[in-house]
Amino acid sequence: MLRLIGQRLLAMVPLLLIVSVMTFSFTALLPSDPVDLIIGDRGSEEQYEMVRERLGLNQPFLTRYADWLLRAMTGDLGTSFFNSVQVKDAVLQRMPATLSLTFGSVLISIMVGLAAGVAAGLRPGSWVDRTATFGATIGQAIPNFWFGIILASVFAVSLRWFPATGYVPLTDSPMEWLRSITLPALALGLSTSAAIARQVRSAMVGVLQQDYIRAARAQGLSSRRVVLKHALKNALVPVVTVLSFQITVLLGGALIVEQVFAINGIGSLAITAVRQQDIPMIQGIVLILVLVVMLVQLATDILYGLINPKARPT
């Protein structure tokens, strides 16, 4: 397992380098000049040149990239063009809200997806199976931001059980933190649970037809023990792969759902940076989010190796 972790960590280095090159190149191709947004239309030529020199935009592309890369390797992702805030500090300040929403939706998708998938897989062709399949189809068809609007309208505006907007940090009030992420996490998690339910259902149907399941039942083991100890553990092997992909989808979806519930997370920061052509902020957000995704992939690879010993490196 340590060898697997070491290999994955080493693989992160060239991937981060490729992402940094692509991100820096794409931001250099932006049609508008951030200096125009900073100074406006009435600035003089001297003012334009002074600002471009202060921001380093008068340097060649390779020089700017090399300077940025050397600073990024020390943890310095630069300073925002518009408010002189350190990019790393701004992103890390918004990160708890986005991660809370993402991992809250992961828990919901796992619980709902496992329950629905196991129930459908135990009774293939029954009304339970048809209901779960229909619900999974609807869940995958509905956009998560539309689902968020419906949840906010019913449970926040009409019933007033949860706040409609805002985010409360966990350190301020655990209960209010839970209330603030419940609706957006449901909007994300319920749609993602549909994909997990389909995978669990398919895996359970296949596993329950294996010879070792029949042998376990012939030995007199209870159905509960056969399902939970033998069938479900083996059915989770392909589910972990799906979950690895879904977590990445949830992280991207969280950036959109944050706008529905007015949560000051990475999503609002990214949208503001794009509108303002804030190049250092865009580069820092992309690089940190890619790093988070790679760490999630590493965690799922470790979990996959724990569940499936055949996947462990020899």
mmCIF file of C-alpha atoms in Angstrom:
data_model
loop_
_atom_site.group_PDB
_atom_site.id
_atom_site.type_symbol
_atom_site.label_atom_id
_atom_site.label_comp_id
_atom_site.label_asym_id
_atom_site.label_seq_id
_atom_site.Cartn_x
_atom_site.Cartn_y
_atom_site.Cartn_z
ATOM 1 C CA MET A 1 0.000 0.000 0.000
ATOM 2 C CA LEU A 2 2.884 2.375 0.742
ATOM 3 C CA ARG A 3 4.229 1.659 -2.725
ATOM 4 C CA LEU A 4 0.851 2.591 -4.237
ATOM 5 C CA ILE A 5 0.781 5.869 -2.302
ATOM 6 C CA GLY A 6 4.336 6.678 -3.354
ATOM 7 C CA GLN A 7 3.572 6.007 -7.019
ATOM 8 C CA ARG A 8 0.470 8.196 -6.948
ATOM 9 C CA LEU A 9 2.283 11.054 -5.220
ATOM 10 C CA LEU A 10 5.093 10.960 -7.780
ATOM 11 C CA ALA A 11 2.538 10.945 -10.607
ATOM 12 C CA MET A 12 1.026 14.159 -9.229
ATOM 13 C CA VAL A 13 4.163 16.175 -9.998
ATOM 14 C CA PRO A 14 4.110 15.989 -13.839
ATOM 15 C CA LEU A 15 0.317 16.284 -13.866
ATOM 16 C CA LEU A 16 0.426 19.495 -11.827
ATOM 17 C CA LEU A 17 3.132 20.785 -14.149
ATOM 18 C CA ILE A 18 0.991 20.074 -17.225
ATOM 19 C CA VAL A 19 -2.035 21.733 -15.605
ATOM 20 C CA SER A 20 0.027 24.794 -14.727
ATOM 21 C CA VAL A 21 1.296 25.127 -18.316
ATOM 22 C CA MET A 22 -2.211 24.771 -19.769
ATOM 23 C CA THR A 23 -3.776 27.179 -17.292
ATOM 24 C CA PHE A 24 -1.075 29.800 -17.769
ATOM 25 C CA SER A 25 -1.347 29.454 -21.550
ATOM 26 C CA PHE A 26 -5.137 29.760 -21.603
ATOM 27 C CA THR A 27 -5.127 32.844 -19.380
ATOM 28 C CA ALA A 28 -2.568 34.420 -21.683
ATOM 29 C CA LEU A 29 -5.022 33.952 -24.574
ATOM 30 C CA LEU A 30 -7.859 35.849 -22.876
ATOM 31 C CA PRO A 31 -9.259 38.407 -25.331
ATOM 32 C CA SER A 32 -9.406 41.370 -22.939
ATOM 33 C CA ASP A 33 -6.608 43.074 -21.077
ATOM 34 C CA PRO A 34 -6.978 43.170 -17.268
ATOM 35 C CA VAL A 35 -5.233 46.559 -17.299
ATOM 36 C CA ASP A 36 -8.266 47.984 -19.138
ATOM 37 C CA LEU A 37 -10.500 46.829 -16.285
ATOM 38 C CA ILE A 38 -8.163 48.223 -13.638
ATOM 39 C CA ILE A 39 -7.605 51.691 -15.146
ATOM 40 C CA GLY A 40 -10.658 52.136 -17.327
ATOM 41 C CA ASP A 41 -11.056 53.939 -20.632
ATOM 42 C CA ARG A 42 -9.679 57.293 -19.517
ATOM 43 C CA GLY A 43 -6.213 56.247 -18.435
ATOM 44 C CA SER A 44 -3.139 57.670 -20.106
ATOM 45 C CA GLU A 45 -0.552 55.617 -21.955
ATOM 46 C CA GLU A 46 1.913 56.177 -19.121
ATOM 47 C CA GLN A 47 -0.564 54.831 -16.600
ATOM 48 C CA TYR A 48 -1.166 51.759 -18.747
ATOM 49 C CA GLU A 49 2.547 51.034 -19.007
ATOM 50 C CA MET A 50 3.089 51.633 -15.291
ATOM 51 C CA VAL A 51 0.331 49.171 -14.313
ATOM 52 C CA ARG A 52 1.504 46.580 -16.824
ATOM 53 C CA GLU A 53 5.013 46.827 -15.427
ATOM 54 C CA ARG A 54 3.743 46.560 -11.840
ATOM 55 C CA LEU A 55 1.744 43.438 -12.692
ATOM 56 C CA GLY A 56 4.566 41.940 -14.737
ATOM 57 C CA LEU A 57 2.447 41.803 -17.898
ATOM 58 C CA ASN A 58 5.158 43.526 -19.950
ATOM 59 C CA GLN A 59 7.434 40.491 -19.605
ATOM 60 C CA PRO A 60 7.603 37.681 -22.209
ATOM 61 C CA PHE A 61 5.321 34.697 -21.692
ATOM 62 C CA LEU A 62 8.065 32.228 -20.737
ATOM 63 C CA THR A 63 9.608 34.689 -18.295
ATOM 64 C CA ARG A 64 6.267 35.263 -16.575
ATOM 65 C CA TYR A 65 5.546 31.537 -16.427
ATOM 66 C CA ALA A 66 8.980 30.661 -15.021
ATOM 67 C CA ASP A 67 8.665 33.355 -12.362
ATOM 68 C CA TRP A 68 5.156 32.212 -11.424
ATOM 69 C CA LEU A 69 6.182 28.532 -11.330
ATOM 70 C CA LEU A 70 9.170 29.180 -9.071
ATOM 71 C CA ARG A 71 6.995 31.121 -6.647
ATOM 72 C CA ALA A 72 4.235 28.489 -6.811
ATOM 73 C CA MET A 73 6.714 25.779 -5.830
ATOM 74 C CA THR A 74 7.287 27.676 -2.582
ATOM 75 C CA GLY A 75 3.549 28.048 -1.938
ATOM 76 C CA ASP A 76 3.236 31.590 -3.276
ATOM 77 C CA LEU A 77 0.474 31.661 -5.908
ATOM 78 C CA GLY A 78 0.693 35.378 -6.431
ATOM 79 C CA THR A 79 -1.490 38.361 -5.607
ATOM 80 C CA SER A 80 -4.865 39.349 -7.007
ATOM 81 C CA PHE A 81 -4.744 42.098 -9.614
ATOM 82 C CA PHE A 82 -7.686 43.948 -8.076
ATOM 83 C CA ASN A 83 -7.549 43.800 -4.270
ATOM 84 C CA SER A 84 -3.899 42.914 -3.490
ATOM 85 C CA VAL A 85 -5.035 39.786 -1.622
ATOM 86 C CA GLN A 86 -2.811 36.723 -1.632
ATOM 87 C CA VAL A 87 -4.359 34.124 -3.944
ATOM 88 C CA LYS A 88 -3.565 31.242 -1.608
ATOM 89 C CA ASP A 89 -5.183 32.987 1.352
ATOM 90 C CA ALA A 90 -8.309 33.876 -0.642
ATOM 91 C CA VAL A 91 -8.771 30.319 -1.919
ATOM 92 C CA LEU A 92 -8.113 28.680 1.440
ATOM 93 C CA GLN A 93 -10.547 31.069 3.094
ATOM 94 C CA ARG A 94 -13.336 29.968 0.722
ATOM 95 C CA MET A 95 -12.333 26.295 0.612
ATOM 96 C CA PRO A 96 -14.104 25.127 3.848
ATOM 97 C CA ALA A 97 -17.519 26.096 2.467
ATOM 98 C CA THR A 98 -16.965 24.243 -0.821
ATOM 99 C CA LEU A 99 -15.471 21.162 0.838
ATOM 100 C CA SER A 100 -18.266 21.046 3.436
ATOM 101 C CA LEU A 101 -20.846 21.123 0.669
ATOM 102 C CA THR A 102 -18.971 18.528 -1.411
ATOM 103 C CA PHE A 103 -18.371 15.964 1.318
ATOM 104 C CA GLY A 104 -21.837 16.484 2.784
ATOM 105 C CA SER A 105 -23.267 15.597 -0.629
ATOM 106 C CA VAL A 106 -20.913 12.587 -0.810
ATOM 107 C CA LEU A 107 -22.345 11.194 2.434
ATOM 108 C CA ILE A 108 -25.897 11.709 1.226
ATOM 109 C CA SER A 109 -25.206 10.107 -2.152
ATOM 110 C CA ILE A 110 -23.541 7.087 -0.507
ATOM 111 C CA MET A 111 -26.327 6.518 2.019
ATOM 112 C CA VAL A 112 -29.194 6.981 -0.444
ATOM 113 C CA GLY A 113 -27.425 5.212 -3.315
ATOM 114 C CA LEU A 114 -26.432 2.185 -1.236
ATOM 115 C CA ALA A 115 -29.881 1.818 0.309
ATOM 116 C CA ALA A 116 -31.718 2.113 -3.003
ATOM 117 C CA GLY A 117 -29.232 -0.064 -4.896
ATOM 118 C CA VAL A 118 -29.222 -2.867 -2.330
ATOM 119 C CA ALA A 119 -33.028 -2.845 -2.067
ATOM 120 C CA ALA A 120 -33.361 -3.049 -5.867
ATOM 121 C CA GLY A 121 -30.618 -5.672 -6.226
ATOM 122 C CA LEU A 122 -32.197 -7.993 -3.658
ATOM 123 C CA ARG A 123 -35.495 -8.043 -5.553
ATOM 124 C CA PRO A 124 -34.760 -7.673 -9.277
ATOM 125 C CA GLY A 125 -37.876 -7.186 -11.331
ATOM 126 C CA SER A 126 -40.052 -6.324 -8.321
ATOM 127 C CA TRP A 127 -41.873 -3.063 -7.708
ATOM 128 C CA VAL A 128 -39.010 -2.021 -5.441
ATOM 129 C CA ASP A 129 -36.546 -2.511 -8.301
ATOM 130 C CA ARG A 130 -38.753 -0.640 -10.769
ATOM 131 C CA THR A 131 -39.329 2.221 -8.332
ATOM 132 C CA ALA A 132 -35.619 2.556 -7.560
ATOM 133 C CA THR A 133 -34.712 2.440 -11.248
ATOM 134 C CA PHE A 134 -37.321 5.054 -12.109
ATOM 135 C CA GLY A 135 -36.137 7.274 -9.257
ATOM 136 C CA ALA A 136 -32.523 6.908 -10.383
ATOM 137 C CA THR A 137 -33.496 7.896 -13.933
ATOM 138 C CA ILE A 138 -35.314 10.983 -12.691
ATOM 139 C CA GLY A 139 -32.428 11.845 -10.374
ATOM 140 C CA GLN A 140 -29.893 11.731 -13.201
ATOM 141 C CA ALA A 141 -32.137 13.758 -15.521
ATOM 142 C CA ILE A 142 -32.773 16.669 -13.132
ATOM 143 C CA PRO A 143 -29.983 19.296 -13.006
ATOM 144 C CA ASN A 144 -28.711 19.742 -9.463
ATOM 145 C CA PHE A 145 -29.126 23.541 -9.534
ATOM 146 C CA TRP A 146 -32.810 23.154 -10.511
ATOM 147 C CA PHE A 147 -33.241 20.630 -7.723
ATOM 148 C CA GLY A 148 -31.631 23.145 -5.362
ATOM 149 C CA ILE A 149 -34.140 25.827 -6.363
ATOM 150 C CA ILE A 150 -37.039 23.455 -5.646
ATOM 151 C CA LEU A 151 -35.607 22.472 -2.250
ATOM 152 C CA ALA A 152 -35.035 26.113 -1.312
ATOM 153 C CA SER A 153 -38.568 27.064 -2.371
ATOM 154 C CA VAL A 154 -40.201 24.305 -0.331
ATOM 155 C CA PHE A 155 -38.032 23.803 2.760
ATOM 156 C CA ALA A 156 -36.527 27.277 3.133
ATOM 157 C CA VAL A 157 -39.099 29.752 1.788
ATOM 158 C CA SER A 158 -42.376 27.926 2.463
ATOM 159 C CA LEU A 159 -41.652 25.735 5.504
ATOM 160 C CA ARG A 160 -38.682 27.769 6.843
ATOM 161 C CA TRP A 161 -36.969 24.664 8.186
ATOM 162 C CA PHE A 162 -33.587 25.627 6.736
ATOM 163 C CA PRO A 163 -31.903 28.885 5.703
ATOM 164 C CA ALA A 164 -32.310 29.756 2.037
ATOM 165 C CA THR A 165 -28.898 31.388 1.666
ATOM 166 C CA GLY A 166 -25.550 31.706 3.389
ATOM 167 C CA TYR A 167 -23.012 29.490 5.051
ATOM 168 C CA VAL A 168 -22.111 29.222 8.744
ATOM 169 C CA PRO A 169 -18.594 27.889 9.514
ATOM 170 C CA LEU A 170 -18.387 24.727 11.580
ATOM 171 C CA THR A 171 -16.246 26.478 14.164
ATOM 172 C CA ASP A 172 -18.932 29.125 14.774
ATOM 173 C CA SER A 173 -21.881 26.781 15.356
ATOM 174 C CA PRO A 174 -21.965 23.077 14.433
ATOM 175 C CA MET A 175 -25.770 23.020 14.385
ATOM 176 C CA GLU A 176 -26.098 26.113 12.175
ATOM 177 C CA TRP A 177 -23.312 24.753 9.956
ATOM 178 C CA LEU A 178 -25.322 21.570 9.455
ATOM 179 C CA ARG A 179 -28.500 23.539 8.696
ATOM 180 C CA SER A 180 -26.700 25.781 6.221
ATOM 181 C CA ILE A 181 -25.306 22.919 4.105
ATOM 182 C CA THR A 182 -28.289 20.534 4.317
ATOM 183 C CA LEU A 183 -30.279 21.829 1.330
ATOM 184 C CA PRO A 184 -27.329 22.388 -1.047
ATOM 185 C CA ALA A 185 -25.850 19.014 -0.050
ATOM 186 C CA LEU A 186 -29.201 17.356 -0.759
ATOM 187 C CA ALA A 187 -29.405 19.092 -4.141
ATOM 188 C CA LEU A 188 -26.022 17.651 -5.077
ATOM 189 C CA GLY A 189 -26.153 14.314 -3.272
ATOM 190 C CA LEU A 190 -29.563 13.111 -4.379
ATOM 191 C CA SER A 191 -28.776 13.518 -8.061
ATOM 192 C CA THR A 192 -25.416 11.772 -7.666
ATOM 193 C CA SER A 193 -26.921 8.968 -5.585
ATOM 194 C CA ALA A 194 -28.826 7.904 -8.703
ATOM 195 C CA ALA A 195 -25.608 6.839 -10.435
ATOM 196 C CA ILE A 196 -24.418 5.010 -7.320
ATOM 197 C CA ALA A 197 -27.789 3.263 -6.923
ATOM 198 C CA ARG A 198 -27.625 1.970 -10.498
ATOM 199 C CA GLN A 199 -24.103 0.644 -9.994
ATOM 200 C CA VAL A 200 -24.912 -0.984 -6.650
ATOM 201 C CA ARG A 201 -28.045 -2.587 -8.058
ATOM 202 C CA SER A 202 -26.165 -4.068 -11.034
ATOM 203 C CA ALA A 203 -23.294 -5.283 -8.832
ATOM 204 C CA MET A 204 -25.625 -6.827 -6.230
ATOM 205 C CA VAL A 205 -27.577 -8.756 -8.860
ATOM 206 C CA GLY A 206 -24.348 -10.218 -10.216
ATOM 207 C CA VAL A 207 -22.798 -11.010 -6.830
ATOM 208 C CA LEU A 208 -25.912 -12.734 -5.462
ATOM 209 C CA GLN A 209 -25.719 -15.244 -8.315
ATOM 210 C CA GLN A 210 -22.188 -16.349 -7.433
ATOM 211 C CA ASP A 211 -21.465 -19.819 -6.082
ATOM 212 C CA TYR A 212 -19.990 -18.617 -2.787
ATOM 213 C CA ILE A 213 -23.259 -16.825 -1.992
ATOM 214 C CA ARG A 214 -25.194 -20.025 -2.605
ATOM 215 C CA ALA A 215 -22.702 -21.904 -0.418
ATOM 216 C CA ALA A 216 -23.107 -19.361 2.365
ATOM 217 C CA ARG A 217 -26.863 -19.726 2.263
ATOM 218 C CA ALA A 218 -26.577 -23.532 2.172
ATOM 219 C CA GLN A 219 -24.559 -23.374 5.398
ATOM 220 C CA GLY A 220 -27.535 -21.798 7.107
ATOM 221 C CA LEU A 221 -26.259 -18.219 7.336
ATOM 222 C CA SER A 222 -28.965 -15.609 7.750
ATOM 223 C CA SER A 223 -29.915 -13.486 4.766
ATOM 224 C CA ARG A 224 -28.795 -10.369 6.637
ATOM 225 C CA ARG A 225 -25.307 -11.781 7.193
ATOM 226 C CA VAL A 226 -25.019 -13.060 3.628
ATOM 227 C CA VAL A 227 -25.968 -9.673 2.208
ATOM 228 C CA LEU A 228 -23.960 -7.425 4.526
ATOM 229 C CA LYS A 229 -20.836 -9.525 5.082
ATOM 230 C CA HIS A 230 -20.409 -11.320 1.772
ATOM 231 C CA ALA A 231 -22.486 -9.799 -1.029
ATOM 232 C CA LEU A 232 -22.270 -6.091 -0.241
ATOM 233 C CA LYS A 233 -18.505 -6.104 0.358
ATOM 234 C CA ASN A 234 -17.837 -7.596 -3.062
ATOM 235 C CA ALA A 235 -20.459 -5.408 -4.721
ATOM 236 C CA LEU A 236 -18.674 -2.307 -3.421
ATOM 237 C CA VAL A 237 -15.553 -2.968 -5.514
ATOM 238 C CA PRO A 238 -16.905 -1.412 -8.752
ATOM 239 C CA VAL A 239 -18.830 1.199 -6.750
ATOM 240 C CA VAL A 240 -15.605 2.721 -5.420
ATOM 241 C CA THR A 241 -14.503 3.443 -8.987
ATOM 242 C CA VAL A 242 -17.800 5.178 -9.729
ATOM 243 C CA LEU A 243 -17.586 7.099 -6.462
ATOM 244 C CA SER A 244 -14.117 8.358 -7.390
ATOM 245 C CA PHE A 245 -15.529 9.919 -10.546
ATOM 246 C CA GLN A 246 -18.677 11.187 -8.820
ATOM 247 C CA ILE A 247 -16.711 13.066 -6.151
ATOM 248 C CA THR A 248 -15.022 15.027 -8.925
ATOM 249 C CA VAL A 249 -18.434 15.734 -10.456
ATOM 250 C CA LEU A 250 -19.763 16.821 -7.065
ATOM 251 C CA LEU A 251 -16.883 19.237 -6.587
ATOM 252 C CA GLY A 252 -17.659 20.844 -9.936
ATOM 253 C CA GLY A 253 -21.389 20.862 -9.191
ATOM 254 C CA ALA A 254 -20.774 22.497 -5.836
ATOM 255 C CA LEU A 255 -19.373 25.561 -7.610
ATOM 256 C CA ILE A 256 -22.746 25.989 -9.366
ATOM 257 C CA VAL A 257 -25.030 25.131 -6.443
ATOM 258 C CA GLU A 258 -23.160 27.682 -4.332
ATOM 259 C CA GLN A 259 -24.632 30.368 -6.562
ATOM 260 C CA VAL A 260 -28.183 29.136 -5.926
ATOM 261 C CA PHE A 261 -27.767 29.307 -2.147
ATOM 262 C CA ALA A 262 -25.500 32.398 -2.107
ATOM 263 C CA ILE A 263 -22.630 30.528 -0.443
ATOM 264 C CA ASN A 264 -19.298 32.322 -0.531
ATOM 265 C CA GLY A 265 -17.224 29.392 -1.651
ATOM 266 C CA ILE A 266 -14.783 28.739 -4.463
ATOM 267 C CA GLY A 267 -17.572 29.091 -7.033
ATOM 268 C CA SER A 268 -18.286 32.770 -6.404
ATOM 269 C CA LEU A 269 -14.562 33.485 -6.166
ATOM 270 C CA ALA A 270 -13.939 31.782 -9.518
ATOM 271 C CA ILE A 271 -16.793 33.608 -11.259
ATOM 272 C CA THR A 272 -15.571 36.971 -9.965
ATOM 273 C CA ALA A 273 -12.017 36.177 -11.074
ATOM 274 C CA VAL A 274 -13.156 35.271 -14.596
ATOM 275 C CA ARG A 275 -15.280 38.403 -14.927
ATOM 276 C CA GLN A 276 -12.412 40.618 -13.797
ATOM 277 C CA GLN A 277 -9.764 38.746 -15.816
ATOM 278 C CA ASP A 278 -7.907 38.266 -12.518
ATOM 279 C CA ILE A 279 -5.229 35.986 -13.964
ATOM 280 C CA PRO A 280 -3.374 35.056 -10.740
ATOM 281 C CA MET A 281 -6.637 34.205 -9.008
ATOM 282 C CA ILE A 282 -7.804 32.016 -11.906
ATOM 283 C CA GLN A 283 -4.493 30.167 -12.011
ATOM 284 C CA GLY A 284 -4.462 29.624 -8.245
ATOM 285 C CA ILE A 285 -8.057 28.338 -8.120
ATOM 286 C CA VAL A 286 -7.472 25.871 -10.954
ATOM 287 C CA LEU A 287 -4.218 24.583 -9.489
ATOM 288 C CA ILE A 288 -5.619 24.101 -5.976
ATOM 289 C CA LEU A 289 -8.808 22.418 -7.225
ATOM 290 C CA VAL A 290 -6.755 20.040 -9.385
ATOM 291 C CA LEU A 291 -4.646 19.208 -6.334
ATOM 292 C CA VAL A 292 -7.780 18.510 -4.283
ATOM 293 C CA VAL A 293 -9.148 16.244 -7.024
ATOM 294 C CA MET A 294 -5.868 14.310 -7.194
ATOM 295 C CA LEU A 295 -5.854 13.819 -3.421
ATOM 296 C CA VAL A 296 -9.430 12.529 -3.609
ATOM 297 C CA GLN A 297 -8.394 10.128 -6.369
ATOM 298 C CA LEU A 298 -5.514 8.941 -4.183
ATOM 299 C CA ALA A 299 -7.880 8.342 -1.259
ATOM 300 C CA THR A 300 -10.256 6.321 -3.447
ATOM 301 C CA ASP A 301 -7.347 4.284 -4.837
ATOM 302 C CA ILE A 302 -6.331 3.425 -1.276
ATOM 303 C CA LEU A 303 -9.921 2.509 -0.406
ATOM 304 C CA TYR A 304 -10.160 0.383 -3.554
ATOM 305 C CA GLY A 305 -6.995 -1.479 -2.544
ATOM 306 C CA LEU A 306 -8.363 -2.128 0.936
ATOM 307 C CA ILE A 307 -11.624 -3.540 -0.417
ATOM 308 C CA ASN A 308 -10.082 -5.452 -3.324
ATOM 309 C CA PRO A 309 -6.733 -7.088 -2.384
ATOM 310 C CA LYS A 310 -6.180 -8.067 -6.049
ATOM 311 C CA ALA A 311 -5.731 -4.377 -6.913
ATOM 312 C CA ARG A 312 -2.833 -3.914 -4.506
ATOM 313 C CA PRO A 313 0.610 -3.637 -6.101
ATOM 314 C CA THR A 314 2.874 -6.618 -5.516
#
